[in-house]
Tab-separated table of C-alpha atoms and ligand atoms in Angstrom:
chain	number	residue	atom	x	y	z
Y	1	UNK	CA	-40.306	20.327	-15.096
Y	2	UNK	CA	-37.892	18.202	-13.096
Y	3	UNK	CA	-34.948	20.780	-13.815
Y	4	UNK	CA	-37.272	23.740	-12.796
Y	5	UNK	CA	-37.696	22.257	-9.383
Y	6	UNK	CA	-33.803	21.289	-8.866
Y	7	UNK	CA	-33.150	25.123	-10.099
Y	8	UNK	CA	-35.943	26.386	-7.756
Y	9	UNK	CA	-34.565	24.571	-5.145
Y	10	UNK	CA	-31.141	25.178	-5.475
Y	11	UNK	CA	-32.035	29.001	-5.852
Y	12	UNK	CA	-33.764	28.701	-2.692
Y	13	UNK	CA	-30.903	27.030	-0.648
Y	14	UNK	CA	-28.329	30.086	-1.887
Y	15	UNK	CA	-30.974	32.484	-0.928
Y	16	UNK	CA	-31.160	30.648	2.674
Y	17	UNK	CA	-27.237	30.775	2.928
Y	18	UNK	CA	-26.270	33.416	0.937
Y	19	UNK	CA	-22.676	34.132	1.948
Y	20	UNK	CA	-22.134	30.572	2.839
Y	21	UNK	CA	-19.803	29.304	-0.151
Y	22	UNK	CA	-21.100	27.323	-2.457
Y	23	UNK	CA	-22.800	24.581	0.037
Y	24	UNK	CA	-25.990	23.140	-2.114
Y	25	UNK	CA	-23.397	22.070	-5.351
Y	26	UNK	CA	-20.673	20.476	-3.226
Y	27	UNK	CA	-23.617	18.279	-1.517
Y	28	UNK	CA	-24.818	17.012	-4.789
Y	29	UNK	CA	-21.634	16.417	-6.618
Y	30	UNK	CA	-19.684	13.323	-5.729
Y	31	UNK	CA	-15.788	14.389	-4.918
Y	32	UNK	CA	-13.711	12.318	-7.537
Y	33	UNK	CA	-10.410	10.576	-6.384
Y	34	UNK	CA	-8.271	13.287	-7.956
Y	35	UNK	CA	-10.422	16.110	-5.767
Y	36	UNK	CA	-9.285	14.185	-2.745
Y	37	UNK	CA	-6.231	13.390	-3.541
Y	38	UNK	CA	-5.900	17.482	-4.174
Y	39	UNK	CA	-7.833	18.599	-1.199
Y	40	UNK	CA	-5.262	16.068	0.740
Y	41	UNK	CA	-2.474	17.949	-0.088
Y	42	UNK	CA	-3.610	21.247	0.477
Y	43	UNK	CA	-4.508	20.347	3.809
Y	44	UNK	CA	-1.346	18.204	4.456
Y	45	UNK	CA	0.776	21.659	3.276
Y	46	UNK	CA	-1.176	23.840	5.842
Y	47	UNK	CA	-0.465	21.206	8.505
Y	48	UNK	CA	3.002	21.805	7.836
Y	49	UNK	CA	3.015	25.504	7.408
Y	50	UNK	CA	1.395	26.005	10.646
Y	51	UNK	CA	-2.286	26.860	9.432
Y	52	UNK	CA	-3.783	23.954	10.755
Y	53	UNK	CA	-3.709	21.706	13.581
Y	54	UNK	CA	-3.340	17.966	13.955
Y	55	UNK	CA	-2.849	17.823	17.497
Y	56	UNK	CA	0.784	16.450	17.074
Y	57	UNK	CA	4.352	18.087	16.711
Y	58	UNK	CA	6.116	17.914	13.461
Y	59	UNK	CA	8.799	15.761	13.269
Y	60	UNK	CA	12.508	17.359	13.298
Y	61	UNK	CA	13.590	19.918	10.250
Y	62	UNK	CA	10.038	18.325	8.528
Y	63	UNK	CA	9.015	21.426	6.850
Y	64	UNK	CA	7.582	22.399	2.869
Y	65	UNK	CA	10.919	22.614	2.067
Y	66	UNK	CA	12.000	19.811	3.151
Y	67	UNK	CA	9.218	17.723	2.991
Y	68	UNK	CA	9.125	13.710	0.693
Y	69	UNK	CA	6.800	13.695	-2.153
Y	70	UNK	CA	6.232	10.166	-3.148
Y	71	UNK	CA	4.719	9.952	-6.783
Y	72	UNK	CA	2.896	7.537	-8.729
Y	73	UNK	CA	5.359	4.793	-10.534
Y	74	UNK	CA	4.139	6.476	-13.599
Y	75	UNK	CA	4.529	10.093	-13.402
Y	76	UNK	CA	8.135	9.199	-12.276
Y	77	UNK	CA	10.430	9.969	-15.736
Y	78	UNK	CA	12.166	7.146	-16.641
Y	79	UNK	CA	15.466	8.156	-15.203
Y	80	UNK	CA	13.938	8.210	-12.195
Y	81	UNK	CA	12.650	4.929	-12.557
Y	82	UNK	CA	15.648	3.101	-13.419
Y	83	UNK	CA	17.002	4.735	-10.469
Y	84	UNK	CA	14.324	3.096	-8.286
Y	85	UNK	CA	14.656	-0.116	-10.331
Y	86	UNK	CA	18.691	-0.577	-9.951
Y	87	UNK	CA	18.032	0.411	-5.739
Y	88	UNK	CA	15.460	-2.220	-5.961
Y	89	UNK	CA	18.142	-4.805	-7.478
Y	90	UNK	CA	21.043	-3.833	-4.860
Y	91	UNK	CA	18.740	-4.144	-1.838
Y	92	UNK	CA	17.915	-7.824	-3.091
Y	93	UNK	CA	22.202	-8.204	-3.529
Y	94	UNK	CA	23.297	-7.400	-0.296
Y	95	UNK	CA	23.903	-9.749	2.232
Y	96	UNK	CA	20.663	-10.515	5.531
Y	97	UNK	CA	21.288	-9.014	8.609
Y	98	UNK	CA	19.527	-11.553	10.294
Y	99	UNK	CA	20.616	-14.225	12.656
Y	100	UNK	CA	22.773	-16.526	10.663
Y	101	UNK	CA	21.105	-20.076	10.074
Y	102	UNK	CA	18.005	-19.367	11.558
Y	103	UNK	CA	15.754	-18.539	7.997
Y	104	UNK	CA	17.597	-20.594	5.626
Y	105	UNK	CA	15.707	-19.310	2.742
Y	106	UNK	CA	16.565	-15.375	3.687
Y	107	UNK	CA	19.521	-14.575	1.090
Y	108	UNK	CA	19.606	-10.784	1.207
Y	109	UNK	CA	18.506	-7.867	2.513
Y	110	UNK	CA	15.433	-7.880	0.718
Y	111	UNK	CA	14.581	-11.321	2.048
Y	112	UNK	CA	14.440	-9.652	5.854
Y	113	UNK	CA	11.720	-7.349	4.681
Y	114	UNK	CA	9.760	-10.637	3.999
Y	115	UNK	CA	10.759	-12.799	6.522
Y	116	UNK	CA	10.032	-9.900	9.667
Y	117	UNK	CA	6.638	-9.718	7.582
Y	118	UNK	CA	6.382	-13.605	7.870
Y	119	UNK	CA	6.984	-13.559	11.351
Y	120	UNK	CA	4.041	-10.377	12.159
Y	121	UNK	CA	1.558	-11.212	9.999
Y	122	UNK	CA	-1.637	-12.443	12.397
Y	123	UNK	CA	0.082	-9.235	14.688
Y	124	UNK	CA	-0.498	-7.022	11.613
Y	125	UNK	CA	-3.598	-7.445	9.775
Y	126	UNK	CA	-7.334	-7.257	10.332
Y	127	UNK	CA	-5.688	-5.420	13.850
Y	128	UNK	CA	-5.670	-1.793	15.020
Y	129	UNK	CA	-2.228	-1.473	13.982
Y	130	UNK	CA	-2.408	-2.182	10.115
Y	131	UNK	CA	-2.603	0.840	8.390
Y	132	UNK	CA	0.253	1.963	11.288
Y	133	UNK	CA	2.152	-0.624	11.133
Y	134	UNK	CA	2.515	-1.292	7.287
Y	135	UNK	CA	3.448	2.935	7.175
Y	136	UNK	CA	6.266	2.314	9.347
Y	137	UNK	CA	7.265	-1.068	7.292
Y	138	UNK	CA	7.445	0.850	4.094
Y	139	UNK	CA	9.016	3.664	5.086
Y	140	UNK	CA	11.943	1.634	6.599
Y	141	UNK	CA	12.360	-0.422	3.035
Y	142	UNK	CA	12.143	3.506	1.762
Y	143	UNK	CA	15.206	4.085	4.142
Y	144	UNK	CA	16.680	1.247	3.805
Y	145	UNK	CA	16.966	2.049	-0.059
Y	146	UNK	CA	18.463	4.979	0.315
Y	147	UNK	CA	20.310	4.354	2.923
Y	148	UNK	CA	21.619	0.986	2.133
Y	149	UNK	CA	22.092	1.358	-1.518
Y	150	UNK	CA	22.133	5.516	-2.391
Y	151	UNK	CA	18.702	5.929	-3.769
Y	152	UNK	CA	17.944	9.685	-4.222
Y	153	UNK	CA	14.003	9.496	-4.682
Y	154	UNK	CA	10.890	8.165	-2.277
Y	155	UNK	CA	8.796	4.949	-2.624
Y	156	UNK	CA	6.689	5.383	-5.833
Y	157	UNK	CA	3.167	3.709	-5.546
Y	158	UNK	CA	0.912	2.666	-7.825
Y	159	UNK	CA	-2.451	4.812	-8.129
Y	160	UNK	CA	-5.414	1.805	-8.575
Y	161	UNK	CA	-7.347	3.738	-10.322
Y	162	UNK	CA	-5.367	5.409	-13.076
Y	163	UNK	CA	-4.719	2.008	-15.273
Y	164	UNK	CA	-7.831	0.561	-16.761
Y	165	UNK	CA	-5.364	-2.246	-18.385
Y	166	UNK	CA	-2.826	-3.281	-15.974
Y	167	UNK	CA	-0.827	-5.635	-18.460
Y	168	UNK	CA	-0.071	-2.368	-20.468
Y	169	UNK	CA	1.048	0.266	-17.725
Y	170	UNK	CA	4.160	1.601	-17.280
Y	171	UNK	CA	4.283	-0.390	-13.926
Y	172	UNK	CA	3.528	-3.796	-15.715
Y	173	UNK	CA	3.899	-3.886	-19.313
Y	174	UNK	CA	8.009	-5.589	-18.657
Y	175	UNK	CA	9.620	-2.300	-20.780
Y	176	UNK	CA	13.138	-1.405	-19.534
Y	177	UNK	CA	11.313	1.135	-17.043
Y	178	UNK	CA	8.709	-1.210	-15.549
Y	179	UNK	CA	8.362	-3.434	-13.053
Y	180	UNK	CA	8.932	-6.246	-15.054
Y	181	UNK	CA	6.154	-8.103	-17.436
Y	182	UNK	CA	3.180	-10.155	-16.360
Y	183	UNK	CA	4.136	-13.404	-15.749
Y	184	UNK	CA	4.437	-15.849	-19.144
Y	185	UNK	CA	1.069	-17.330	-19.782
Y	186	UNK	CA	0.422	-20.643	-18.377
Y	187	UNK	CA	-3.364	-22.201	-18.019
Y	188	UNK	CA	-4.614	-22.375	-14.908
Y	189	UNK	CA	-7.902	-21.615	-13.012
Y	190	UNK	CA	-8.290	-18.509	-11.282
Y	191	UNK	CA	-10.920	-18.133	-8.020
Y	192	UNK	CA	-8.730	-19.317	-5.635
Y	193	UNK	CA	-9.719	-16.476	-2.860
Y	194	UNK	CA	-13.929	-17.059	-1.861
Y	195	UNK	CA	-15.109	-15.336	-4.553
Y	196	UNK	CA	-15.296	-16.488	-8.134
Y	197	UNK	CA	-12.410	-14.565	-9.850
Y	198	UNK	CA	-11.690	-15.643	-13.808
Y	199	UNK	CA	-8.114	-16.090	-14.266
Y	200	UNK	CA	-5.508	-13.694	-15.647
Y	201	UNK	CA	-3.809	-13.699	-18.874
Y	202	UNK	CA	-0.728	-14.771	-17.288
Y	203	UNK	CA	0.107	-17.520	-14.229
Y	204	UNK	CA	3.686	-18.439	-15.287
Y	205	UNK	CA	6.875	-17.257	-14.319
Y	206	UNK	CA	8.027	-13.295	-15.121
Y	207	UNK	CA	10.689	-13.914	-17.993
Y	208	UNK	CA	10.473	-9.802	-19.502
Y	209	UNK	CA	12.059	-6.522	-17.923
Y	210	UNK	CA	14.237	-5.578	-15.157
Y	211	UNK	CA	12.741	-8.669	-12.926
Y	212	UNK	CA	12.433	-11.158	-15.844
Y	213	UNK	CA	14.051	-14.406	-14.001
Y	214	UNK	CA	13.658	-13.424	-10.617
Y	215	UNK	CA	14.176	-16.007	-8.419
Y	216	UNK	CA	12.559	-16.109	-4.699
Y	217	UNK	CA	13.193	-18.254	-1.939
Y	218	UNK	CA	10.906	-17.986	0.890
Y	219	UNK	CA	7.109	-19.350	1.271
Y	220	UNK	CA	4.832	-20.203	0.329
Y	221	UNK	CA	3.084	-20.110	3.340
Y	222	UNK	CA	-0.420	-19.416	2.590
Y	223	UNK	CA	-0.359	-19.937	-1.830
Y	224	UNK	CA	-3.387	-18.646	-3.607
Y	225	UNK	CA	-2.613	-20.118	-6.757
Y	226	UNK	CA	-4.244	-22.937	-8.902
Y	227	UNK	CA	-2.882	-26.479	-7.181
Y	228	UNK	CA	-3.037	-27.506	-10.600
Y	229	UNK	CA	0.403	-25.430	-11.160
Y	230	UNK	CA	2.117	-27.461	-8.717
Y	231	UNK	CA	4.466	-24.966	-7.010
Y	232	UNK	CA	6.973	-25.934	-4.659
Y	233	UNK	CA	5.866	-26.530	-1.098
Y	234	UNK	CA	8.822	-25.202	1.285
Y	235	UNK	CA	10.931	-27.588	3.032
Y	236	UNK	CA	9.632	-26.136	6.272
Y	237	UNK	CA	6.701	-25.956	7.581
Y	238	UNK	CA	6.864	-22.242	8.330
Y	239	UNK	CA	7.964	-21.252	5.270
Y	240	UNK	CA	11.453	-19.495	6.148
Y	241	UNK	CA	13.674	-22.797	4.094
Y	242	UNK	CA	14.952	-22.423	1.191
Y	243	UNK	CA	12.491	-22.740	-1.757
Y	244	UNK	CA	14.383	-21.599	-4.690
Y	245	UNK	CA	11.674	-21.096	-7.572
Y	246	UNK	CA	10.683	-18.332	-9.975
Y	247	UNK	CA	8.767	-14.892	-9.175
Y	248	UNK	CA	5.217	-16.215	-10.706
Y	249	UNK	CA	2.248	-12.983	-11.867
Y	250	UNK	CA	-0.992	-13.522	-13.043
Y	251	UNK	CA	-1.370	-9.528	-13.791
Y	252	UNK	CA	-5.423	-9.179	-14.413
Y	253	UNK	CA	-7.983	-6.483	-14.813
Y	254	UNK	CA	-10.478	-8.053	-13.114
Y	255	UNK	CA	-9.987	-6.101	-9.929
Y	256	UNK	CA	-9.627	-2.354	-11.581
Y	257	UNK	CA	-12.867	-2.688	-13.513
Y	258	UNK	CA	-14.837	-3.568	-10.223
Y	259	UNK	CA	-13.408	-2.977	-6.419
Y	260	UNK	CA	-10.492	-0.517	-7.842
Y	261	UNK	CA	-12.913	1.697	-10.075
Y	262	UNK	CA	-12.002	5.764	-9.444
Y	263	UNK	CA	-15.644	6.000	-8.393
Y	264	UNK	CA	-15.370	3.279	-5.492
Y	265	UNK	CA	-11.960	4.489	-4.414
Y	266	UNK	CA	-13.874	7.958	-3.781
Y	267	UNK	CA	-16.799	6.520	-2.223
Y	268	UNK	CA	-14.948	4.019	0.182
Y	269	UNK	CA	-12.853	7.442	1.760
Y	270	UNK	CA	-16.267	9.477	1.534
Y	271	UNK	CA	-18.877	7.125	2.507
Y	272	UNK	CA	-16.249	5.994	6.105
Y	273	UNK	CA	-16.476	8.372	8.451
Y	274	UNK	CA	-15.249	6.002	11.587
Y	275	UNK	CA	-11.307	4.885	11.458
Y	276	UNK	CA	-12.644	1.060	12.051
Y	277	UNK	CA	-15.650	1.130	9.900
Y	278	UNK	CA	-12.293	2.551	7.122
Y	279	UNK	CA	-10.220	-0.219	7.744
Y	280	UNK	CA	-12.436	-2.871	8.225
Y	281	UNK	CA	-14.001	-1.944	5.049
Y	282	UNK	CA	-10.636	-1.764	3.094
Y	283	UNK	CA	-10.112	-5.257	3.993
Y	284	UNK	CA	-13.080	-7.420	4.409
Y	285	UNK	CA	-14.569	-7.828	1.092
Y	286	UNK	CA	-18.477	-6.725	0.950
Y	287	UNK	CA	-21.633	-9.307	-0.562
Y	288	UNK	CA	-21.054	-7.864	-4.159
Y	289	UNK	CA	-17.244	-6.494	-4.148
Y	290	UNK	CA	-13.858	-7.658	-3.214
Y	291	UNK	CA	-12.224	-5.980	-0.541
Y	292	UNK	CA	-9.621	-3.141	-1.797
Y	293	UNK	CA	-6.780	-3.950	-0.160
Y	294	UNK	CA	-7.012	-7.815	-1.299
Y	295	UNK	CA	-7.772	-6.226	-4.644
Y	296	UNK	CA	-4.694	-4.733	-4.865
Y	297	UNK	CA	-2.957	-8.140	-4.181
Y	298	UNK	CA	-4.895	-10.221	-6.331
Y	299	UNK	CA	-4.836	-7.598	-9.631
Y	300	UNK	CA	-0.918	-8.842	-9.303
Y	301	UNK	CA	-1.455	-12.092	-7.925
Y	302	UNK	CA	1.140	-15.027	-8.802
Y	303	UNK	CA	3.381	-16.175	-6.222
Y	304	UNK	CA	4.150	-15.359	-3.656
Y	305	UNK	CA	2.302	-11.952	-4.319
Y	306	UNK	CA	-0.986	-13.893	-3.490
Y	307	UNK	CA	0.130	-15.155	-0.137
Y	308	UNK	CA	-0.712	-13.050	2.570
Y	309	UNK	CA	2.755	-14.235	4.566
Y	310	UNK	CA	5.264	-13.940	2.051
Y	311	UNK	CA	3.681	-11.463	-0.473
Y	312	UNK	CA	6.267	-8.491	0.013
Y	313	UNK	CA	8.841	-10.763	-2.062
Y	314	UNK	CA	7.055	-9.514	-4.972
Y	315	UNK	CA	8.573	-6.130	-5.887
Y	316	UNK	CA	5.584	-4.454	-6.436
Y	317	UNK	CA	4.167	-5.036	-2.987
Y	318	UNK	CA	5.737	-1.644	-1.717
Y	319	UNK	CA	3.781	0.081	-4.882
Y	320	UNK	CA	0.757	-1.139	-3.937
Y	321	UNK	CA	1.342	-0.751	0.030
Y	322	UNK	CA	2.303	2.468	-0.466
Y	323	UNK	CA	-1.232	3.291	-2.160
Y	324	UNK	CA	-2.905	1.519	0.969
Y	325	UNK	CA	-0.944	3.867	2.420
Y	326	UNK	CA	-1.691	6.868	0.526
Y	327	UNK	CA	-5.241	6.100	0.584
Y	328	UNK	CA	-4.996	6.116	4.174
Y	329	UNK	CA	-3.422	9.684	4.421
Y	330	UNK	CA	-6.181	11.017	1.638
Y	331	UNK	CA	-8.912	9.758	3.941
Y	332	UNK	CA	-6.663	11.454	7.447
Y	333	UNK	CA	-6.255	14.525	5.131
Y	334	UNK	CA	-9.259	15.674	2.495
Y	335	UNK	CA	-11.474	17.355	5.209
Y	336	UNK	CA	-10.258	20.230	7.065
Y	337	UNK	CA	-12.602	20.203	9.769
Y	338	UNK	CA	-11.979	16.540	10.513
Y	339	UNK	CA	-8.098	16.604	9.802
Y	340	UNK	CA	-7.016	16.165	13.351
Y	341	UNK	CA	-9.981	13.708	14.732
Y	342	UNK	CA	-8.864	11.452	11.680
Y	343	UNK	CA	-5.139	11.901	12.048
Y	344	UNK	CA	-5.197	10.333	15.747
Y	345	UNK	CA	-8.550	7.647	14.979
Y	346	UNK	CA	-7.434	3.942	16.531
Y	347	UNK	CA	-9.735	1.043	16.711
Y	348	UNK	CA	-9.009	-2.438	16.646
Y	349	UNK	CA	-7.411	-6.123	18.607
Y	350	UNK	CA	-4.291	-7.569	18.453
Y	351	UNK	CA	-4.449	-10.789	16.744
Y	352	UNK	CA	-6.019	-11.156	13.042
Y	353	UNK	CA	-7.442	-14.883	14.215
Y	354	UNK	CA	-8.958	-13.498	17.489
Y	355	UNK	CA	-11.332	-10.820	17.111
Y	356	UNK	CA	-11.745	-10.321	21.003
Y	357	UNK	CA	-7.996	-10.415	21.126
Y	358	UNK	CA	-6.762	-7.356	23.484
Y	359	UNK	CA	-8.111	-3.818	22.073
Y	360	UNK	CA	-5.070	-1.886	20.478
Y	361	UNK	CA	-3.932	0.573	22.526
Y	362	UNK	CA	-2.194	3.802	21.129
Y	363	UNK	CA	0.671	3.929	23.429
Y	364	UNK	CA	1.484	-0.155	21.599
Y	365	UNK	CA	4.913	-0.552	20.680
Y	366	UNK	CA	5.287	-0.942	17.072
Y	367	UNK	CA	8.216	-3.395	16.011
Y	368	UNK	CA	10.099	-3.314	12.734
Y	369	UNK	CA	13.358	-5.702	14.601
Y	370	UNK	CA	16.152	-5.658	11.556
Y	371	UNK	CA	14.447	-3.771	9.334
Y	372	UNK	CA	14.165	-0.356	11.684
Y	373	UNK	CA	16.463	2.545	10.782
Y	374	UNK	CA	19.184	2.725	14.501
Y	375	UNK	CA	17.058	3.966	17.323
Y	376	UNK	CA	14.179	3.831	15.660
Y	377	UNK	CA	12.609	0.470	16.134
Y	378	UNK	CA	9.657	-0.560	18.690
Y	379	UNK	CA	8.017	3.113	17.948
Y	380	UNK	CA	4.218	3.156	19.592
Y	381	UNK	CA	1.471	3.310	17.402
Y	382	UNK	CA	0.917	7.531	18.369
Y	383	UNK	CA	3.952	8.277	16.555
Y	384	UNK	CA	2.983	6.941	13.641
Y	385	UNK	CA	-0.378	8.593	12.706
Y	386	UNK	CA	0.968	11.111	10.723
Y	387	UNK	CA	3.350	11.138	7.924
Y	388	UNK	CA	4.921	14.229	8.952
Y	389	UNK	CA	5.203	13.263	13.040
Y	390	UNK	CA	7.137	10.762	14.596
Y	391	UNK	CA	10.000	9.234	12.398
Y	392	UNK	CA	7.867	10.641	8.719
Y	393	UNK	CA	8.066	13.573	7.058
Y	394	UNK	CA	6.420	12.778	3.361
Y	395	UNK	CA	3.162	14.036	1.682
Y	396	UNK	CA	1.947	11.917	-1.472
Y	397	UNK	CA	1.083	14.147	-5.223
A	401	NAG	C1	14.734	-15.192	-18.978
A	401	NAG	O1	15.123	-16.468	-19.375
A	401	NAG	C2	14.655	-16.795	-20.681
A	401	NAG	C3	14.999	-18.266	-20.924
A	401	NAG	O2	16.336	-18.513	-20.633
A	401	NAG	C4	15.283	-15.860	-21.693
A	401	NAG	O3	14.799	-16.143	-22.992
A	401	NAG	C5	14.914	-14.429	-21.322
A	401	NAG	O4	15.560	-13.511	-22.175
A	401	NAG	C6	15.307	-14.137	-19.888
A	401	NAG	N1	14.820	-12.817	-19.518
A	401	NAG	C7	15.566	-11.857	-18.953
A	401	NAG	C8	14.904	-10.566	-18.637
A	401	NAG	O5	16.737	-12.012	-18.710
A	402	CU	CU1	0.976	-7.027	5.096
């Protein structure tokens, strides 16, 4: 009887829009990730052939032809990851280009990606500028891979959704082609972050795969780990000494089998139709679920990929940033209509700490200091809405 009246019904609504595409299914069927990520495209291609609007000018010789496609970490071949991999080891083996002396524990290159984040973080998060900000971060340690050390692909991420066991994906599981292993198991109490979270299988230092023995030096600032583990405060009390000490994971799938489900990746872009209600939503975490950007963090966890200062010196920070990202540019993208409201949506303060700090402003200079690319540093906020505008030209498959 019940399926009569939906048929009835749905007869009725084709009759009443006949010629109208196929309006009554695509209300009661939920898009899935994948449809978004797929409508996202299609609409990111017509923005750059010219079929649709976003309000803004394409950035120089951007173009289908011409135009990045950053992949997921797994649907890279294994050439290409190794690629990745060894840029990943030669950024973190040349020398800091910042001022000698003043961040004792910055050895390399790598280390100024972490210490400018350091130094931004209340300026960067729970702000206007977030999503902005970490685009334009990430696409400089893009550049500065290729750049800097001859990379020939884009910055892989790492799809949330797509590994139901973390400790076994290509990005984890510490194979030649990974990121390295979960870190050695060591007990230790999880929950650390608010909410009761059991703890991972791991906790210890990373000993397997191409960072197996990575040592970091900066932080922590703001730890997340069990106390009971005893890691090394810094000498200083901002965090930038030198605090020699291994790359610690506690890889867990407590995260991907609640916040980081396909189902409530789809519903967070659908259900968020304002650009503040979208961000603040990504990173405040709700009664029932953990916050998805946190969740991203904390699926990793360890140290200093728990600490909200010093986390990008784990190398799988720009995997998972560039997913923020990408999740981001699905949400700017899926829906034609609202492609170019969404593309140019700003809402937010200044200061993470102060939430009637200043409004964000669109005309805001971004700043990236030694990290930016020549000419290209202290960008405003406008120019970095789109990842085809401004300094960008990418799409994400
Ligand atoms: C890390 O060090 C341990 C102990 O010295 C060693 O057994 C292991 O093979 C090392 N791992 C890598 C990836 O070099
Ligand atoms: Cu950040």
């Amino acid at each position: 009887m019940a399926g009569n009246a939906v048929i009835t019904a749905v007869t009725a609504s084709l009759c009443l829009f006949s010629g109208a595409s196929a309006w009554p299914f695509s209300k009661r069927q939920a898009l899935s990730i994948d449809d978004i990520q797929k409508q996202a495209l299609m609409n990111a291609n017509k923005v750059l052939d010219g079929t649709l609007a976003d309000g803004l000018t394409r950035s120089t010789g951007c173009n289908k032809n011409t135009v990045a496609v950053r992949k997921e970490y797994g649907d890279l071949t294994k050439d290409e990851r190794l690629e990745y991999i060894r840029a990943v080891k030669c950024i973190r083996s040349k020398p800091s280009k910042l001022a000698a002396g003043k961040y004792p524990g910055a050895k390399t290159r790598y280390d100024d990606f972490v210490v400018v984040h350091m130094n931004m973080t209340p300026s960067v998060h729970s702000t206007a500028n977030f999503m902005h900000w970490h685009r334009y971060y990430i696409w400089a340690y893009e550049t500065a891979l290729r750049t800097e050390c001859e990379y020939k692909g884009y910055q892989p991420y790492w799809n949330w959704g797509k590994y139901s066991d973390l400790t076994i994906s290509p990005i984890f599981n510490g194979d030649e082609w990974s990121m390295g292993g979960n870190g050695d198991y060591v007990p230790h109490k999880g929950g650390m972050i608010g909410r009761n979270i059991p703890a991972g299988p791991g906790g210890g230092c990373v000993t397997k795969g191409p960072f197996g023995n990575l040592t970091v030096s900066l932080g922590p600032l703001m730890g997340t780990m069990d106390p009971a583990l005893n890691i090394k405060k810094n000498p200083r009390s901002d965090g930038y000494g030198d605090n020699t000490r291994c790359l610690r994971r506690d890889v867990n799938n407590y995260f991907v089998g609640t916040s980081l489900t396909p189902a409530n990746l789809a519903s967070h872009i659908t259900s968020n139709t304002a650009i503040g209600k979208f961000q603040d939503t990504l990173q405040n975490d709700s009664p029932t679920l953990s916050a998805i950007h946190s969740s991203g963090h904390f699926s990793i966890w360890g140290d200093p990929g728990g600490d909200v200062y010093v986390s990008p010196g784990e190398p799988v920070f720009w995997l998972h940033h560039g997913q923020v990202d990408r999740h981001w540019w699905m949400w700017q993208n899926y829906l034609e209509k609202d492609l170019k409201a969404r593309t140019s949506m700003y809402e937010g303060g200044t200061n993470w700490m102060n939430p009637n700090s200043a409004k964000g402003k669109v005309t805001d200079k971004q700043w990236l200091d030694v990290l930016a690319p020549a000419g290209k540093d202290g960008l405003p906020s406008n120019q970095l809405f789109s990842t085809t505008s401004g300094p960008f030209c990418y799409v994400y498959a």
